[in-house]
PDB file of C-alpha atoms in Angstrom:
ATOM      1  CA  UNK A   1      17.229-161.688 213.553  1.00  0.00           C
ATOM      2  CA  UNK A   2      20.461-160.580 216.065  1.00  0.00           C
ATOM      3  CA  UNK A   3      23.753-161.254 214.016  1.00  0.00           C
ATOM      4  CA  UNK A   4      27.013-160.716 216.148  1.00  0.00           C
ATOM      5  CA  UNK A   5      30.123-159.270 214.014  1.00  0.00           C
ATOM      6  CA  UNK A   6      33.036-161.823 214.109  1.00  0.00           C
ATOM      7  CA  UNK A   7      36.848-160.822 214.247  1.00  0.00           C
ATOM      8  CA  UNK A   8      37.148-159.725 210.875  1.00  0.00           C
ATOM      9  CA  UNK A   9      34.244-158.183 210.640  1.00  0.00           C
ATOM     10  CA  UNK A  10      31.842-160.901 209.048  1.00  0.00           C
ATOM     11  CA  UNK A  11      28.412-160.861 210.196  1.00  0.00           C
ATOM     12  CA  UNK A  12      26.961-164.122 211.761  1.00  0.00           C
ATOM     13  CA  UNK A  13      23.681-164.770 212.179  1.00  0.00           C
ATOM     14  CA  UNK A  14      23.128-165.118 215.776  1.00  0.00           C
ATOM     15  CA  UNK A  15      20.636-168.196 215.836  1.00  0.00           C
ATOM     16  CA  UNK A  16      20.961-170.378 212.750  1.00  0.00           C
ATOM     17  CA  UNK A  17      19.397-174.371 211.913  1.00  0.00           C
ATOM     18  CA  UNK A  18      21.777-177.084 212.610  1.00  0.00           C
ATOM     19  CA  UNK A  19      21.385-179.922 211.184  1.00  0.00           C
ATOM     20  CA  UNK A  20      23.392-182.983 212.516  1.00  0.00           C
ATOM     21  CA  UNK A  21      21.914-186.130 212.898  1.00  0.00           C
ATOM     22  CA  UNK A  22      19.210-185.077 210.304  1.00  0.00           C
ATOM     23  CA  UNK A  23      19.067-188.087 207.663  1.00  0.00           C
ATOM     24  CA  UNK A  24      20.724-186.981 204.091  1.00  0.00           C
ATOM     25  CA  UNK A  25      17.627-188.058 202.652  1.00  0.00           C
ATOM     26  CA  UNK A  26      15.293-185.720 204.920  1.00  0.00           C
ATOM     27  CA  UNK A  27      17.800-183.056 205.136  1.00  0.00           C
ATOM     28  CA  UNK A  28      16.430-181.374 201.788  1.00  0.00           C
ATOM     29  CA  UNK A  29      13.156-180.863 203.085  1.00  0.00           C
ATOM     30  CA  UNK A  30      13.897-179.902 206.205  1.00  0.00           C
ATOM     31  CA  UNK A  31      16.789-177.121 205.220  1.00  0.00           C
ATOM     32  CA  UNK A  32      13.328-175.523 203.203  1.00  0.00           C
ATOM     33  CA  UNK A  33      11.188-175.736 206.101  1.00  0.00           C
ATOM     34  CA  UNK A  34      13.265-173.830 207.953  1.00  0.00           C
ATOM     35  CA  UNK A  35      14.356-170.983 205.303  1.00  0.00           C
ATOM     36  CA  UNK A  36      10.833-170.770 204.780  1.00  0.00           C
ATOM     37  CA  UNK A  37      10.184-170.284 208.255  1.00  0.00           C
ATOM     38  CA  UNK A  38      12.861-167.166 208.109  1.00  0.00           C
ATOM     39  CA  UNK A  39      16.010-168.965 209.363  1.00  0.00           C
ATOM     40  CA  UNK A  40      19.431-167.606 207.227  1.00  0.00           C
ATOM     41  CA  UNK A  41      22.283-169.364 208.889  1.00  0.00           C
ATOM     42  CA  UNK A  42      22.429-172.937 208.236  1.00  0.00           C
ATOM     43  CA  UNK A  43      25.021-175.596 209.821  1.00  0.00           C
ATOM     44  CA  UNK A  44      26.202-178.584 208.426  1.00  0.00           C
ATOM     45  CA  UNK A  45      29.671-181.051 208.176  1.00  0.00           C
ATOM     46  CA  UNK A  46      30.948-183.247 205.885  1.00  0.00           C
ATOM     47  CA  UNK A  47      31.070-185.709 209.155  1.00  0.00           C
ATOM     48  CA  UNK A  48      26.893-185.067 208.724  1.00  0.00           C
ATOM     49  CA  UNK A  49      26.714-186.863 205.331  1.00  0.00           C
ATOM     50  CA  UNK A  50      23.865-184.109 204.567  1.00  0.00           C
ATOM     51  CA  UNK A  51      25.795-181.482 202.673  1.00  0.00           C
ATOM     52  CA  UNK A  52      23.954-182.010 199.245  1.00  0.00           C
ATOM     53  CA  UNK A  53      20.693-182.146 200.815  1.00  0.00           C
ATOM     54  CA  UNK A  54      21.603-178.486 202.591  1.00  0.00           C
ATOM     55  CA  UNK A  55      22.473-177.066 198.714  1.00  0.00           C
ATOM     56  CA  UNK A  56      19.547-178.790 196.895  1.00  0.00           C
ATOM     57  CA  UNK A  57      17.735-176.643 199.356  1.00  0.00           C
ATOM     58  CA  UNK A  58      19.272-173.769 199.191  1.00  0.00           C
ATOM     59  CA  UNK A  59      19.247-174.541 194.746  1.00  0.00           C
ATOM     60  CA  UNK A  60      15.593-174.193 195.093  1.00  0.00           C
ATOM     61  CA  UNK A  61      15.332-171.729 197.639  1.00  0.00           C
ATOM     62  CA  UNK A  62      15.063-168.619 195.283  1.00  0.00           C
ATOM     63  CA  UNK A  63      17.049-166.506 197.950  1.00  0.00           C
ATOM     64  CA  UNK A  64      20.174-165.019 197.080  1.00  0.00           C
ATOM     65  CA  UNK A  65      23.574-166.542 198.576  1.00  0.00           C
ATOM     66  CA  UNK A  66      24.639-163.108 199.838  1.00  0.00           C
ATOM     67  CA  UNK A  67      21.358-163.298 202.183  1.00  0.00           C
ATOM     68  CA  UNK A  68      22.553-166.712 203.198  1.00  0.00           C
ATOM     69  CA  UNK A  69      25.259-167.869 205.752  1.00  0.00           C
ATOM     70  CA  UNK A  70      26.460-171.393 205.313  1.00  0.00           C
ATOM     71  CA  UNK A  71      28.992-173.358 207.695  1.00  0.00           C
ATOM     72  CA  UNK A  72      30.599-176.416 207.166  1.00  0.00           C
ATOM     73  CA  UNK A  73      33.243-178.517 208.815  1.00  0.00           C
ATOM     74  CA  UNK A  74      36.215-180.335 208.220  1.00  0.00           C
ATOM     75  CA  UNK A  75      36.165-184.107 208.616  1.00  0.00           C
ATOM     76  CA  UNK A  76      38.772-185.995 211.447  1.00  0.00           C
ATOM     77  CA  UNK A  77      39.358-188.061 208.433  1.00  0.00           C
ATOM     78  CA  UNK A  78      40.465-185.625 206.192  1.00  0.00           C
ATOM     79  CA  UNK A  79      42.838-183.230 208.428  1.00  0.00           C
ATOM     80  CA  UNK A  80      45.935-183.820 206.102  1.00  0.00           C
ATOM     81  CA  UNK A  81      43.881-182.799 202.892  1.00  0.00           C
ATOM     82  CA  UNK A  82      41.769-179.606 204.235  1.00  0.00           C
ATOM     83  CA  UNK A  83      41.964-178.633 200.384  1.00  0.00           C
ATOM     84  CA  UNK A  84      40.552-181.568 198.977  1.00  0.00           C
ATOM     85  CA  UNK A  85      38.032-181.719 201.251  1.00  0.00           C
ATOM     86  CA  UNK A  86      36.924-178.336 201.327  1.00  0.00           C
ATOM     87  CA  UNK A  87      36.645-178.742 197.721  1.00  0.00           C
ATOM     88  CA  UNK A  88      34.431-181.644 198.047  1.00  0.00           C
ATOM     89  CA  UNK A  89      32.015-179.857 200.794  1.00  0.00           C
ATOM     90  CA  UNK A  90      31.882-176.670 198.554  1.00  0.00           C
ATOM     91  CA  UNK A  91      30.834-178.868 195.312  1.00  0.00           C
ATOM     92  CA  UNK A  92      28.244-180.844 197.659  1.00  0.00           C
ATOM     93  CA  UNK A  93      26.732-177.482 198.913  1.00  0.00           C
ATOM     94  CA  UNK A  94      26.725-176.019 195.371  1.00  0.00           C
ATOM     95  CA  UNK A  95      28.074-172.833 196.246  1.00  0.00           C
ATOM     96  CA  UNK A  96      31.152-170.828 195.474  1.00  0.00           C
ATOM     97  CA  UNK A  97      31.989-169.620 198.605  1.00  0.00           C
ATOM     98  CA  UNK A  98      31.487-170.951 202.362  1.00  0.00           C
ATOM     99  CA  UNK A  99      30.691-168.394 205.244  1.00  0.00           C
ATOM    100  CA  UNK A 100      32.355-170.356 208.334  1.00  0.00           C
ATOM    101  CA  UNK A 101      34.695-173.481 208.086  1.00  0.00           C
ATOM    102  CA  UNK A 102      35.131-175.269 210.625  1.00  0.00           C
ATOM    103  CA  UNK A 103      37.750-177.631 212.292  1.00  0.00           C
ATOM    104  CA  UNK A 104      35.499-179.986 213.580  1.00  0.00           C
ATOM    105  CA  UNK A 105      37.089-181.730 216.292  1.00  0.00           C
ATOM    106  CA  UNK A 106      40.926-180.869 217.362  1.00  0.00           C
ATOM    107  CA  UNK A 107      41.838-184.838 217.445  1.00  0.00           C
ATOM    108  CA  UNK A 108      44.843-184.328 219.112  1.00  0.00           C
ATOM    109  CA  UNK A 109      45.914-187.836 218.699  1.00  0.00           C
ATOM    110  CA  UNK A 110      46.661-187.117 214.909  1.00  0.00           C
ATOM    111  CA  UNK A 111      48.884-184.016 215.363  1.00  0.00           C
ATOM    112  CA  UNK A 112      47.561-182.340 212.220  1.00  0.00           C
ATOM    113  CA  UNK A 113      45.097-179.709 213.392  1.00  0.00           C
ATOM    114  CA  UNK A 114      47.661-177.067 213.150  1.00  0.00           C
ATOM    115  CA  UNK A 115      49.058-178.281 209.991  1.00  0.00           C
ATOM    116  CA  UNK A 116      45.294-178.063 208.686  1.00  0.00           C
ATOM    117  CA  UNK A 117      45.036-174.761 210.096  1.00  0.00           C
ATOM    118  CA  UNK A 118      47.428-173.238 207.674  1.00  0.00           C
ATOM    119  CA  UNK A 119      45.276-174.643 204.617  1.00  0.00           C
ATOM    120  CA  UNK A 120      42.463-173.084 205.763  1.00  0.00           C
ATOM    121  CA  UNK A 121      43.880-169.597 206.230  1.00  0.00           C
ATOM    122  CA  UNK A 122      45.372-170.191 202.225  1.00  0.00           C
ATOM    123  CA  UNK A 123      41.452-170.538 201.378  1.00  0.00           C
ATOM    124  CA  UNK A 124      40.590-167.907 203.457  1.00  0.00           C
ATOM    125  CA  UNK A 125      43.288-165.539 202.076  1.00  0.00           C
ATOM    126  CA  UNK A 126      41.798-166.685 198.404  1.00  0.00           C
ATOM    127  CA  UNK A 127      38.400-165.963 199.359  1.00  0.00           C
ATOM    128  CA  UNK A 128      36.679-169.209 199.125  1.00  0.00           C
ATOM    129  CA  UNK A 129      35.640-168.794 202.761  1.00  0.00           C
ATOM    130  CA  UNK A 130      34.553-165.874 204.529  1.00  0.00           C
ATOM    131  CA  UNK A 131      35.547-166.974 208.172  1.00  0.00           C
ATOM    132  CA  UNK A 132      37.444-169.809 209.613  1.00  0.00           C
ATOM    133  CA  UNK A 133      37.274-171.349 213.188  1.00  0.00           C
ATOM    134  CA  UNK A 134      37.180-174.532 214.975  1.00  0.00           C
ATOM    135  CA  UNK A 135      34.598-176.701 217.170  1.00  0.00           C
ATOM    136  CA  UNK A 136      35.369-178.889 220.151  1.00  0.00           C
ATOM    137  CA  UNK A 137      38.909-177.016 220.632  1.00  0.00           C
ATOM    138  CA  UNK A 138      39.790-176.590 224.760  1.00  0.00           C
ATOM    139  CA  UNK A 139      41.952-174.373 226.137  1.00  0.00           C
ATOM    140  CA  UNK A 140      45.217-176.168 225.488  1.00  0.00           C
ATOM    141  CA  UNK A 141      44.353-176.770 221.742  1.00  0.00           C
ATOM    142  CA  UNK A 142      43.894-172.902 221.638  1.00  0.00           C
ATOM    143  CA  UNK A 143      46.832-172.351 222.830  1.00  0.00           C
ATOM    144  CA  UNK A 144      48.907-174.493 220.466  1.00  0.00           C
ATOM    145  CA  UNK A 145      47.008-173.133 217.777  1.00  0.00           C
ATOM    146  CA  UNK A 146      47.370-169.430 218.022  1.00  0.00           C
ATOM    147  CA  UNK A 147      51.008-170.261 218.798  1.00  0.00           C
ATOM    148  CA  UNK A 148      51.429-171.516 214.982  1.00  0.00           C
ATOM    149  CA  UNK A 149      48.913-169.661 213.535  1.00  0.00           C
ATOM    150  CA  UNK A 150      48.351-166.082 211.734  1.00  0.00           C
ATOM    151  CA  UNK A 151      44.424-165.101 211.403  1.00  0.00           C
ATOM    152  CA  UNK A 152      42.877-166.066 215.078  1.00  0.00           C
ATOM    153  CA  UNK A 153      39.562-168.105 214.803  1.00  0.00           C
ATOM    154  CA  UNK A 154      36.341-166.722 214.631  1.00  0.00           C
ATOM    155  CA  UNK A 155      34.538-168.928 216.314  1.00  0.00           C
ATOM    156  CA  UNK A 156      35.318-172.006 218.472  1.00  0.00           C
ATOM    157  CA  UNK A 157      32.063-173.949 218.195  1.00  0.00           C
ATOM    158  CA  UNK A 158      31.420-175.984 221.453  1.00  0.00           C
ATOM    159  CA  UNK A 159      28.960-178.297 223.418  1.00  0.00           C
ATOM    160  CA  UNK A 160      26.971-175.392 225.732  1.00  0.00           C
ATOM    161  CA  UNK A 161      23.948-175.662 227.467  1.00  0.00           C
ATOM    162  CA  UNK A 162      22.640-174.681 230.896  1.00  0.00           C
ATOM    163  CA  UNK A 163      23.720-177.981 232.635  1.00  0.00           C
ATOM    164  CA  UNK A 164      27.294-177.917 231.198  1.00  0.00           C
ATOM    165  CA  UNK A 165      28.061-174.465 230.086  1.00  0.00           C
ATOM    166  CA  UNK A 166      32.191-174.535 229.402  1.00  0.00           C
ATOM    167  CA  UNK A 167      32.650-171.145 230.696  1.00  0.00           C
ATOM    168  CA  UNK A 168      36.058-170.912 231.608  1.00  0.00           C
ATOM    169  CA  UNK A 169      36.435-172.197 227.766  1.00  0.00           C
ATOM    170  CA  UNK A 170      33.820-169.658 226.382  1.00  0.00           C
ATOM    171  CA  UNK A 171      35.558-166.785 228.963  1.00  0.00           C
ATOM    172  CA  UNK A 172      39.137-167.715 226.671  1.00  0.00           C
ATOM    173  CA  UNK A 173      38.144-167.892 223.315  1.00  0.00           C
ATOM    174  CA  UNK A 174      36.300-164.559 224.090  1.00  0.00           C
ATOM    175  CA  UNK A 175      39.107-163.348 225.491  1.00  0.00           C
ATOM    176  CA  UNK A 176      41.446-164.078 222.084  1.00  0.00           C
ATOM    177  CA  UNK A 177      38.443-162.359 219.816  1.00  0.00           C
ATOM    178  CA  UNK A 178      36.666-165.643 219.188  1.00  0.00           C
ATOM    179  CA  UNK A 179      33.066-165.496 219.175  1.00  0.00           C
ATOM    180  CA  UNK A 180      31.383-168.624 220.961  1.00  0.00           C
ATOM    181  CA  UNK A 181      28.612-171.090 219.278  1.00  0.00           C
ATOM    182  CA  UNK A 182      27.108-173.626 221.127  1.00  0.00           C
ATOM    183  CA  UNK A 183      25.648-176.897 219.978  1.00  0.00           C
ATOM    184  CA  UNK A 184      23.297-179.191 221.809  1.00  0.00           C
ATOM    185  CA  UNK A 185      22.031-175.414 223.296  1.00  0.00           C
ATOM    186  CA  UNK A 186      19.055-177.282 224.910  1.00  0.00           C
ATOM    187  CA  UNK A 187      21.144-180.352 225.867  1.00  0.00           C
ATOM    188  CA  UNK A 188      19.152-182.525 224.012  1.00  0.00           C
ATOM    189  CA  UNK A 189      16.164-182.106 225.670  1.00  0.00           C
ATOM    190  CA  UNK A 190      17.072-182.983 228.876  1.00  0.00           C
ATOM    191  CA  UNK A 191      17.942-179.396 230.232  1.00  0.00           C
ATOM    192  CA  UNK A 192      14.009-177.856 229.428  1.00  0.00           C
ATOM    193  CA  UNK A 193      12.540-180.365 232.269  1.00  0.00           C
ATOM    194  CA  UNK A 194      14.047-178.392 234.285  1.00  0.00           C
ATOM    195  CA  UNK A 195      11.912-176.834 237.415  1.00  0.00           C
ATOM    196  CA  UNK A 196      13.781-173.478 236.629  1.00  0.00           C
ATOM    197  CA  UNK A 197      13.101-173.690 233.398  1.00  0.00           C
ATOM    198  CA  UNK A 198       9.744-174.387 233.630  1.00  0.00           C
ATOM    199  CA  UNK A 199       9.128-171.570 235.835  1.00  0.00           C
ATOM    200  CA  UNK A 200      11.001-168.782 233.990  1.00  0.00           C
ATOM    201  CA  UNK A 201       8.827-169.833 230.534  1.00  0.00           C
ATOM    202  CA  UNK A 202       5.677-169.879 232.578  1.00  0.00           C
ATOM    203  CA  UNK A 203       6.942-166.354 233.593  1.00  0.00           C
ATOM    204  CA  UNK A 204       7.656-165.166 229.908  1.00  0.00           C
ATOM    205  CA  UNK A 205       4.925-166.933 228.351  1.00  0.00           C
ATOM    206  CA  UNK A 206       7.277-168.547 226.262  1.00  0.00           C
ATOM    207  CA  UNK A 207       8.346-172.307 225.886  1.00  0.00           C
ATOM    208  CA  UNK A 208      11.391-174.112 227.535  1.00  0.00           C
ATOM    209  CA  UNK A 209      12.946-174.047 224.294  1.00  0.00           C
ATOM    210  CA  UNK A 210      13.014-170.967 223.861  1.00  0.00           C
ATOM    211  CA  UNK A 211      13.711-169.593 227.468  1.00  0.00           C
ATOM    212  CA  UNK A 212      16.931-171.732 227.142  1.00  0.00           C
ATOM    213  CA  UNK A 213      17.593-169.952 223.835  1.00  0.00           C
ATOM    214  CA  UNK A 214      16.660-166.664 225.116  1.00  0.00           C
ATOM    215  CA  UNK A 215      19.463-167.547 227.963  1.00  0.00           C
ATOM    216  CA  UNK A 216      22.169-168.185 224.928  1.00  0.00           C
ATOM    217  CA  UNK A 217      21.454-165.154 223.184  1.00  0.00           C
ATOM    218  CA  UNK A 218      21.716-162.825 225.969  1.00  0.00           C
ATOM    219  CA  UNK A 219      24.594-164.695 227.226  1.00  0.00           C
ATOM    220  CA  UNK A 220      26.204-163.762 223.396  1.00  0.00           C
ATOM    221  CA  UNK A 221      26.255-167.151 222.273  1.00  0.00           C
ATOM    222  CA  UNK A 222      25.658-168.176 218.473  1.00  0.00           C
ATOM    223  CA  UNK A 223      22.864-170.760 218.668  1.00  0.00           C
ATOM    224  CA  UNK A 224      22.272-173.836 216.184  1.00  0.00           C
ATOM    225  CA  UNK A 225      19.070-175.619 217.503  1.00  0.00           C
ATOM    226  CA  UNK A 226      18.380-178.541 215.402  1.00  0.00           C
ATOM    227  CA  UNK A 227      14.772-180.329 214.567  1.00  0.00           C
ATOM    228  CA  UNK A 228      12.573-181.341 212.190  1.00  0.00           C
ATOM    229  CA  UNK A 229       9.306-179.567 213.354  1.00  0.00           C
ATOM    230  CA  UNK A 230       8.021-176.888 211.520  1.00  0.00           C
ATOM    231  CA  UNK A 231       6.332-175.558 214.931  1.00  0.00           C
ATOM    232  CA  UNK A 232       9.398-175.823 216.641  1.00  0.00           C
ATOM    233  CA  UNK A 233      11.288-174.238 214.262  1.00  0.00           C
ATOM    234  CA  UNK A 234       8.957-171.161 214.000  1.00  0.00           C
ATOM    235  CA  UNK A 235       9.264-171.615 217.558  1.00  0.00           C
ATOM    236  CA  UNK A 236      13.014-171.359 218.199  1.00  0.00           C
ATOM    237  CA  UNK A 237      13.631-168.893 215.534  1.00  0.00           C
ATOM    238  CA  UNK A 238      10.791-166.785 217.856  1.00  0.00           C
ATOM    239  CA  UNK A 239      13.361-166.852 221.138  1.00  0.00           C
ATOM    240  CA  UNK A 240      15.085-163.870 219.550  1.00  0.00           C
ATOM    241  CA  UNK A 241      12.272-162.007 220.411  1.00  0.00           C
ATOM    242  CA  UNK A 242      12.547-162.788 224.191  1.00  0.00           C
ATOM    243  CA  UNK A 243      14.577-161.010 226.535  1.00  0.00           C
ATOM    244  CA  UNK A 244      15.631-162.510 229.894  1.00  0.00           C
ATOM    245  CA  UNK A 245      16.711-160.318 232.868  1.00  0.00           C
ATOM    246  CA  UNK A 246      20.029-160.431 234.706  1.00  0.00           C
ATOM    247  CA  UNK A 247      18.700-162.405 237.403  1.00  0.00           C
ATOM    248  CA  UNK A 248      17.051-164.385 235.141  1.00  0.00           C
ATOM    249  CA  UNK A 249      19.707-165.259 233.183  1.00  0.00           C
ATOM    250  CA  UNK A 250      21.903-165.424 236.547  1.00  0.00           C
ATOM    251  CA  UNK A 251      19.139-168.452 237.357  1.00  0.00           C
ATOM    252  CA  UNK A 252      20.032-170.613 234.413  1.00  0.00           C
ATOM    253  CA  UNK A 253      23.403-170.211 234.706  1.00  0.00           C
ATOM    254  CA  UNK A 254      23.533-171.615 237.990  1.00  0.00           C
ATOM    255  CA  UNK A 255      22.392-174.450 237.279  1.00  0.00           C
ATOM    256  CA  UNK A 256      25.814-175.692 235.710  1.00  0.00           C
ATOM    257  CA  UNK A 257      26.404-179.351 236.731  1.00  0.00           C
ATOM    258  CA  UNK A 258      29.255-180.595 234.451  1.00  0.00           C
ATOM    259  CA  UNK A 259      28.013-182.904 232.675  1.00  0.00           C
ATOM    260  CA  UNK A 260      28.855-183.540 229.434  1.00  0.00           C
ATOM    261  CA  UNK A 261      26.840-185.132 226.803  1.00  0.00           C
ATOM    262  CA  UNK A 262      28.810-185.654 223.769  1.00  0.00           C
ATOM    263  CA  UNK A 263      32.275-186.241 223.711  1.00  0.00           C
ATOM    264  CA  UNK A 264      35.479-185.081 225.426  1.00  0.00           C
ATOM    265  CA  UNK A 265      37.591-183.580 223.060  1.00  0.00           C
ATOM    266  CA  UNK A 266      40.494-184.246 224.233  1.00  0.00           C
ATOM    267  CA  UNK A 267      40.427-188.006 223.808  1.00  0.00           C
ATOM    268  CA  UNK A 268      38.031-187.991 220.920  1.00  0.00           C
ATOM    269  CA  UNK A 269      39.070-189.188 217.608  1.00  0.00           C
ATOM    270  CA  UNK A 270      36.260-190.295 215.607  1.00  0.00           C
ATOM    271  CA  UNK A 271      38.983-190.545 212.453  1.00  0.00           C
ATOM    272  CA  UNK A 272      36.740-192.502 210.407  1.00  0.00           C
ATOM    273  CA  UNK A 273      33.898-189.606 210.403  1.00  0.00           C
TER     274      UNK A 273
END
């Protein structure tokens, strides 16, 4: 499995199992599927309602938590008590430390990201979390960030995927050490119908799936594909072993459209998640 070294020098699995929008009562089985199946980097939120089912399974795993890396997320909700709520992620996960904690969505309509930002570098400085970063920040919540701020995320987690790729976004938080995860890499299906696609996986013998995978890795994304197929988990996790070629991976990028699936961080709120 490719890890990437983060700012600090943490090591991040570089394709992990995400698991939002995976039912708390299914999320159990399907986090043990998929360590079974050889994945080591698991991502959750609080905003998933899944947390406990991601520590039963990893309770029952039999693998040791150093071999594991676990991510979690702070909820919109709960941006003026990061403490609290970290608290409450960590006891739902039944762990003692987190790998990667995330602010999940900047929320700028609250004001409190950066005030939560200083929590979270008091739990990082205690060691109860290994890294710290955000998701669904753009460039000008970077900026107001690493204005107040004093450890520089590792990560910005984003929505990236061949038909709306963020790059300029991806090109800055690269540029300020942060390494770049993308979620919804196949953009939720729709992206692997494309004819590109479909000819570059005829080409590798591999699946769209995974060519679109393949593209993220050797782009130097961090990857969280999510599903509840044991196939296509054994599947996905396989796309490490396929390397695209510069023109190759020069094909998928250009098929960038803009268009967003989720939603637009900058007018998001989503407060009650």
């Amino acid at each position: 499995m490719p890890e990437l070294t983060l700012n600090n020098g943490v090591t991040i699995p570089q394709l992990g199992f995400g698991v939002f929008q995976i039912p708390p009562e299914e999320t159990r089985v399907a986090v043990t599927q998929a360590l079974d199946a050889g994945y080591r980097h698991i991502d959750t939120a609080a905003a998933y309602r899944n947390e406990s089912g991601v520590g039963a399974a990893i309770a029952h795993s039999g693998l040791a938590r150093e071999d594991l890396f676990i991510t979690t997320k702070l909820r919109n909700g709960e941006q003026g008590s990061p403490r609290a709520a970290f608290e409450a992620s960590r006891k739902a996960l039944g762990v003692d430390w987190v790998d990667l904690y995330l602010i999940h969505w900047p929320v700028p309509s609250q004001g409190l990201f950066t005030q939560a930002w200083k929590e979270l570098e008091s739990l990082y400085a205690q060691g109860l979390i290994r890294a710290i970063g955000v998701s669904n920040f753009l460039p000008e919540h970077l900026d107001e960030l690493l204005s107040k701020s004093t450890v520089i995320p590792a990560v910005n987690q984003i929505e990236a995927h061949p038909t709306f790729q963020q790059a300029g976004l991806a090109q800055k938080s690269r540029s300020h050490g942060m390494a770049v995860e993308a979620y919804s890499p196949l953009g939720q299906g729709r992206d692997l119908e494309n004819q590109v696609v479909a000819e570059l996986a005829a080409q590798y013998g591999a699946t769209p799936a995974q060519v679109v995978l393949a593209w993220h890795l050797g782009l130097g994304n961090i990857v969280i594909p999510k599903t509840v197929s044991p196939e296509r988990m054994r599947e996905n996790l396989a796309a490490a072993q396929i390397k695209l070629s510069g023109p190759d991976l020069a094909r998928i990028s250009a098929l960038e459209s803009g268009t967003r699936i989720g939603a637009d961080p900058a007018l998001a709120a989503f407060t009650q998640l």
